[in-house]
CSV table of C-alpha atoms in Angstrom, one decimal:
chain,number,residue,atom,x,y,z
A,926,GLU,CA,0.9,1.2,-28.5
A,927,THR,CA,2.8,-2.1,-28.5
A,928,GLY,CA,6.1,-0.8,-30.0
A,929,VAL,CA,5.5,-2.8,-33.2
A,930,THR,CA,4.2,-0.9,-36.1
A,931,GLN,CA,2.8,-2.5,-39.3
A,932,THR,CA,2.0,-0.7,-42.5
A,933,PRO,CA,-0.3,-0.6,-44.3
A,934,ARG,CA,-3.2,-1.5,-42.0
A,935,HIS,CA,-5.3,-2.6,-45.0
A,936,LEU,CA,-4.3,-3.7,-48.5
A,937,VAL,CA,-6.4,-4.8,-51.5
A,938,MET,CA,-4.5,-6.3,-54.4
A,939,GLY,CA,-5.1,-8.3,-57.5
A,940,MET,CA,-3.6,-11.7,-58.0
A,941,THR,CA,-1.0,-10.4,-60.4
A,942,ASN,CA,0.2,-7.4,-58.3
A,943,LYS,CA,3.4,-7.1,-56.3
A,944,LYS,CA,3.2,-5.4,-52.9
A,945,SER,CA,5.2,-5.4,-49.7
A,946,LEU,CA,4.1,-5.4,-46.0
A,947,LYS,CA,6.3,-3.5,-43.6
A,948,CYS,CA,7.0,-4.1,-39.9
A,949,GLU,CA,9.1,-1.9,-37.6
A,950,GLN,CA,9.8,-2.6,-33.9
A,951,HIS,CA,11.0,0.1,-31.5
A,952,LEU,CA,11.7,-2.2,-28.6
A,953,GLY,CA,15.4,-3.1,-29.3
A,954,HIS,CA,14.5,-6.8,-29.8
A,955,ASN,CA,16.6,-9.2,-31.8
A,956,ALA,CA,14.0,-11.6,-33.1
A,957,MET,CA,11.1,-10.9,-35.5
A,958,TYR,CA,8.2,-13.1,-36.8
A,959,TRP,CA,5.5,-13.2,-39.4
A,960,TYR,CA,2.2,-14.9,-38.6
A,961,LYS,CA,-0.9,-15.4,-40.8
A,962,GLN,CA,-4.4,-15.4,-39.3
A,963,SER,CA,-7.1,-16.6,-41.7
A,964,ALA,CA,-10.8,-16.2,-40.8
A,965,LYS,CA,-11.9,-18.6,-38.0
A,966,LYS,CA,-8.4,-20.2,-37.8
A,967,PRO,CA,-5.6,-19.9,-35.2
A,968,LEU,CA,-2.6,-17.8,-35.9
A,969,GLU,CA,0.0,-19.7,-38.0
A,970,LEU,CA,3.7,-19.0,-37.8
A,971,MET,CA,5.2,-18.2,-41.2
A,972,PHE,CA,8.8,-17.0,-40.7
A,973,VAL,CA,11.2,-16.4,-37.8
A,974,TYR,CA,14.3,-14.2,-37.9
A,975,ASN,CA,17.0,-14.1,-35.2
A,976,PHE,CA,19.6,-11.4,-35.5
A,977,LYS,CA,18.6,-10.8,-39.1
A,978,GLU,CA,19.0,-14.5,-40.0
A,979,GLN,CA,16.0,-16.6,-41.0
A,980,THR,CA,15.8,-19.5,-38.6
A,981,GLU,CA,12.4,-20.9,-39.6
A,982,ASN,CA,10.3,-21.1,-42.7
A,983,ASN,CA,7.1,-22.9,-41.8
A,984,SER,CA,6.6,-24.4,-45.3
A,985,VAL,CA,5.4,-21.1,-46.7
A,986,PRO,CA,4.8,-20.9,-50.5
A,987,SER,CA,7.4,-19.0,-52.4
A,988,ARG,CA,5.0,-16.3,-53.4
A,989,PHE,CA,5.7,-14.9,-49.9
A,990,SER,CA,9.2,-13.6,-49.6
A,991,PRO,CA,10.5,-12.2,-46.3
A,992,GLU,CA,13.3,-9.8,-45.9
A,993,CYS,CA,15.0,-8.6,-42.7
A,994,PRO,CA,17.6,-5.9,-43.4
A,995,ASN,CA,18.2,-5.2,-39.8
A,996,SER,CA,16.9,-6.2,-36.4
A,997,SER,CA,14.3,-3.4,-36.3
A,998,HIS,CA,12.7,-4.0,-39.7
A,999,LEU,CA,10.9,-6.9,-41.4
A,1000,PHE,CA,9.2,-7.0,-44.8
A,1001,LEU,CA,7.0,-9.5,-46.4
A,1002,HIS,CA,7.1,-9.2,-50.2
A,1003,LEU,CA,4.0,-10.5,-52.0
A,1004,HIS,CA,3.6,-11.6,-55.6
A,1005,THR,CA,1.1,-13.6,-57.6
A,1006,LEU,CA,-1.1,-14.3,-54.5
A,1007,GLN,CA,-4.2,-16.5,-54.5
A,1008,PRO,CA,-7.6,-15.6,-53.0
A,1009,GLU,CA,-6.9,-18.0,-50.1
A,1010,ASP,CA,-4.1,-15.8,-49.1
A,1011,SER,CA,-6.6,-13.2,-47.9
A,1012,ALA,CA,-5.9,-12.9,-44.2
A,1013,LEU,CA,-4.6,-10.8,-41.3
A,1014,TYR,CA,-0.8,-10.8,-41.4
A,1015,LEU,CA,0.8,-10.1,-38.0
A,1016,CYS,CA,4.3,-9.2,-37.2
A,1017,ALA,CA,5.9,-9.8,-33.8
A,1018,SER,CA,9.2,-9.2,-32.0
A,1019,SER,CA,10.9,-10.5,-28.9
A,1020,GLN,CA,14.2,-10.3,-27.1
A,1021,GLU,CA,15.5,-13.9,-27.3
A,1022,GLY,CA,18.4,-15.0,-25.1
A,1023,GLY,CA,16.7,-14.2,-21.8
A,1024,ALA,CA,14.4,-16.4,-19.8
A,1025,GLY,CA,10.8,-16.4,-21.0
A,1026,ALA,CA,10.9,-13.7,-23.6
A,1027,PRO,CA,7.3,-12.7,-24.6
A,1028,GLN,CA,6.5,-11.7,-28.1
A,1029,HIS,CA,5.0,-8.3,-28.8
A,1030,PHE,CA,2.6,-8.0,-31.8
A,1031,GLY,CA,1.6,-5.3,-34.1
A,1032,ASP,CA,-2.0,-4.8,-35.1
A,1033,GLY,CA,-1.5,-6.5,-38.5
A,1034,THR,CA,-2.2,-5.8,-42.1
A,1035,ARG,CA,-5.6,-6.9,-43.4
A,1036,LEU,CA,-4.9,-8.3,-46.9
A,1037,SER,CA,-7.7,-8.9,-49.4
A,1038,ILE,CA,-6.9,-10.6,-52.7
A,1039,LEU,CA,-9.3,-9.9,-55.6
B,802,ASP,CA,6.1,-27.8,-27.6
B,803,ALA,CA,3.4,-29.2,-25.5
B,804,LYS,CA,-0.2,-28.8,-26.5
B,805,THR,CA,-2.9,-27.0,-24.4
B,806,THR,CA,-6.6,-27.5,-23.9
B,807,GLN,CA,-8.9,-24.6,-23.2
B,808,PRO,CA,-12.7,-24.3,-23.0
B,809,PRO,CA,-14.0,-22.6,-26.2
B,810,SER,CA,-16.0,-19.9,-24.5
B,811,MET,CA,-16.8,-18.4,-21.1
B,812,ASP,CA,-19.0,-15.6,-19.7
B,813,CYS,CA,-18.2,-13.3,-16.8
B,814,ALA,CA,-20.1,-10.5,-15.1
B,815,GLU,CA,-18.5,-7.1,-15.2
B,816,GLY,CA,-16.6,-6.4,-12.0
B,817,ARG,CA,-16.3,-10.0,-11.1
B,818,ALA,CA,-13.1,-12.1,-11.3
B,819,ALA,CA,-12.7,-14.1,-14.6
B,820,ASN,CA,-10.9,-17.4,-14.1
B,821,LEU,CA,-9.7,-19.0,-17.3
B,822,PRO,CA,-8.4,-22.5,-17.1
B,823,CYS,CA,-5.8,-24.3,-19.3
B,824,ASN,CA,-4.6,-27.9,-19.3
B,825,HIS,CA,-1.1,-28.7,-20.4
B,826,SER,CA,-0.6,-32.2,-19.1
B,827,THR,CA,2.4,-33.0,-21.3
B,828,ILE,CA,4.4,-29.9,-20.4
B,829,SER,CA,8.1,-30.4,-20.0
B,830,GLY,CA,10.3,-29.1,-17.2
B,831,ASN,CA,11.8,-26.3,-19.3
B,832,GLU,CA,8.6,-25.1,-20.9
B,833,TYR,CA,6.9,-21.9,-19.8
B,834,VAL,CA,3.2,-21.1,-19.7
B,835,TYR,CA,2.3,-17.9,-21.6
B,836,TRP,CA,-1.1,-16.1,-21.9
B,837,TYR,CA,-2.0,-13.8,-24.7
B,838,ARG,CA,-5.3,-12.2,-25.6
B,839,GLN,CA,-6.7,-10.9,-28.9
B,840,ILE,CA,-9.3,-8.2,-29.0
B,841,HIS,CA,-11.2,-8.0,-32.2
B,842,SER,CA,-9.3,-6.4,-35.1
B,843,GLN,CA,-6.1,-6.1,-33.1
B,844,GLY,CA,-2.9,-8.2,-32.8
B,845,PRO,CA,-2.4,-10.5,-29.8
B,846,GLN,CA,-1.4,-8.8,-26.6
B,847,TYR,CA,1.0,-10.4,-24.1
B,848,ILE,CA,-0.5,-10.8,-20.7
B,849,ILE,CA,1.7,-12.8,-18.4
B,850,HIS,CA,4.0,-15.9,-18.3
B,851,GLY,CA,5.5,-18.2,-15.7
B,852,LEU,CA,7.5,-21.4,-15.3
B,853,LYS,CA,6.4,-22.9,-12.0
B,854,ASN,CA,5.7,-20.1,-9.5
B,855,ASN,CA,2.6,-18.1,-9.4
B,856,GLU,CA,2.9,-14.7,-11.1
B,857,THR,CA,1.1,-11.4,-10.9
B,858,ASN,CA,1.3,-8.2,-12.8
B,859,GLU,CA,-0.9,-5.2,-13.4
B,860,MET,CA,-3.1,-7.1,-15.8
B,861,ALA,CA,-3.6,-10.5,-14.3
B,862,SER,CA,-2.5,-13.3,-12.1
B,863,LEU,CA,-1.2,-16.7,-13.2
B,864,ILE,CA,-1.7,-19.7,-11.0
B,865,ILE,CA,0.2,-22.8,-12.0
B,866,THR,CA,-0.5,-26.1,-10.2
B,867,GLU,CA,2.3,-27.8,-8.4
B,868,ASP,CA,2.6,-30.6,-11.0
B,869,ARG,CA,2.5,-27.9,-13.7
B,870,LYS,CA,-0.1,-29.8,-15.7
B,871,SER,CA,-2.6,-27.0,-15.6
B,872,SER,CA,-2.9,-23.3,-14.9
B,873,THR,CA,-5.5,-20.5,-14.4
B,874,LEU,CA,-5.4,-17.0,-15.6
B,875,ILE,CA,-7.2,-14.6,-13.3
B,876,LEU,CA,-8.5,-11.2,-14.3
B,877,PRO,CA,-9.4,-9.9,-10.8
B,878,HIS,CA,-12.1,-7.3,-11.9
B,879,ALA,CA,-13.2,-7.9,-15.4
B,880,THR,CA,-14.4,-5.0,-17.5
B,881,LEU,CA,-16.2,-4.9,-20.8
B,882,ARG,CA,-12.8,-4.1,-22.5
B,883,ASP,CA,-11.6,-7.5,-21.4
B,884,THR,CA,-13.9,-9.2,-23.9
B,885,ALA,CA,-11.4,-11.1,-26.1
B,886,VAL,CA,-10.0,-14.4,-27.2
B,887,TYR,CA,-7.5,-15.7,-24.6
B,888,TYR,CA,-4.7,-18.0,-25.6
B,889,CYS,CA,-2.8,-20.3,-23.3
B,890,ILE,CA,0.5,-21.4,-24.9
B,891,VAL,CA,3.5,-23.4,-23.7
B,892,ARG,CA,6.9,-23.2,-25.2
B,893,VAL,CA,10.5,-23.7,-24.2
B,894,GLY,CA,12.4,-20.7,-23.0
B,895,PRO,CA,15.2,-19.2,-25.2
B,896,GLY,CA,18.6,-20.7,-25.2
B,897,SER,CA,17.3,-24.2,-25.7
B,898,GLY,CA,18.0,-24.3,-29.4
B,899,ASN,CA,14.4,-23.4,-30.3
B,900,THR,CA,13.3,-20.6,-32.6
B,901,GLY,CA,11.0,-18.9,-30.0
B,902,LYS,CA,7.9,-19.7,-32.0
B,903,LEU,CA,4.5,-19.6,-30.4
B,904,ILE,CA,1.9,-22.2,-31.5
B,905,PHE,CA,-1.6,-20.8,-31.1
B,906,GLY,CA,-4.7,-22.9,-30.5
B,907,GLN,CA,-8.3,-21.8,-30.7
B,908,GLY,CA,-8.2,-20.1,-27.3
B,909,THR,CA,-11.1,-19.2,-25.0
B,910,THR,CA,-13.5,-16.5,-26.1
B,911,LEU,CA,-14.3,-14.5,-22.9
B,912,GLN,CA,-17.5,-12.5,-23.0
B,913,VAL,CA,-17.7,-9.9,-20.2
B,914,LYS,CA,-21.4,-8.9,-19.7
B,915,PRO,CA,-22.8,-5.8,-18.0
C-alpha cells in the first residue's frame, strides 16, 4: 500500500471512446504527476501539478487532458486515442518544498486501445 | 538534471548482498541521488535517496563517493522478492525552481536466484 490509489487498474477502449483515469493520494502531498510507460520503454513524464496548478506539460497530445480539482485528486481524461497510446499510466505524488522529496507511485492503469 | 549510467542487468544469489552501481559524473552540487525499483506489473517504489552522505534505511544502503560522481545501492540480504528493475535518478531538490520531475532511464534488471 503506497498511499496512492489508481482506478481502474485495467481499461480497454475503442479509439472513439471517452474515458477518465482517476488517481487519489492519501499522503497529504501537494504535488501530483502523470507518467506513461510503454512496453520496453522508460517511464515518461506527462504532466506535473503543484498545489493544483499545472506546472509542466511534457509536449503531450491534446487527446490527453489532465484535471486536478484538489491536491488529493488527479484525473486524466482520454478521448480519440490511438493504438500507440496503449501503455501503463502511472500517477505519483510528493511533498514538494522540503529537501529531497521522494515521489510515491500508484500501481497504474493498464490501458489498451482497440 | 544530470544523466545516469547503469548496467542493464545483474544477477545475485539469494541471501547475498546485491550491489547496484550507478555513474552520474555530471551531477551538480544541488542534485540528489534517488533510487527506485519497479517490480513487474507494479508502480515504481521509492527506496532511498541522498545528497552527499551515505544513507541507510530499512530497505537498503546508499553509498555515494566523495566526488559524488557515482553511487552504489546495497541490498544487504537479497531475496527472490527483490527481483525488479532498479532505477538510479538524479534531480535537484525542491525549492530550486524545478518541477520535481523524475527522468527515468532503462535501469538495471536485478535477478535474484535461489
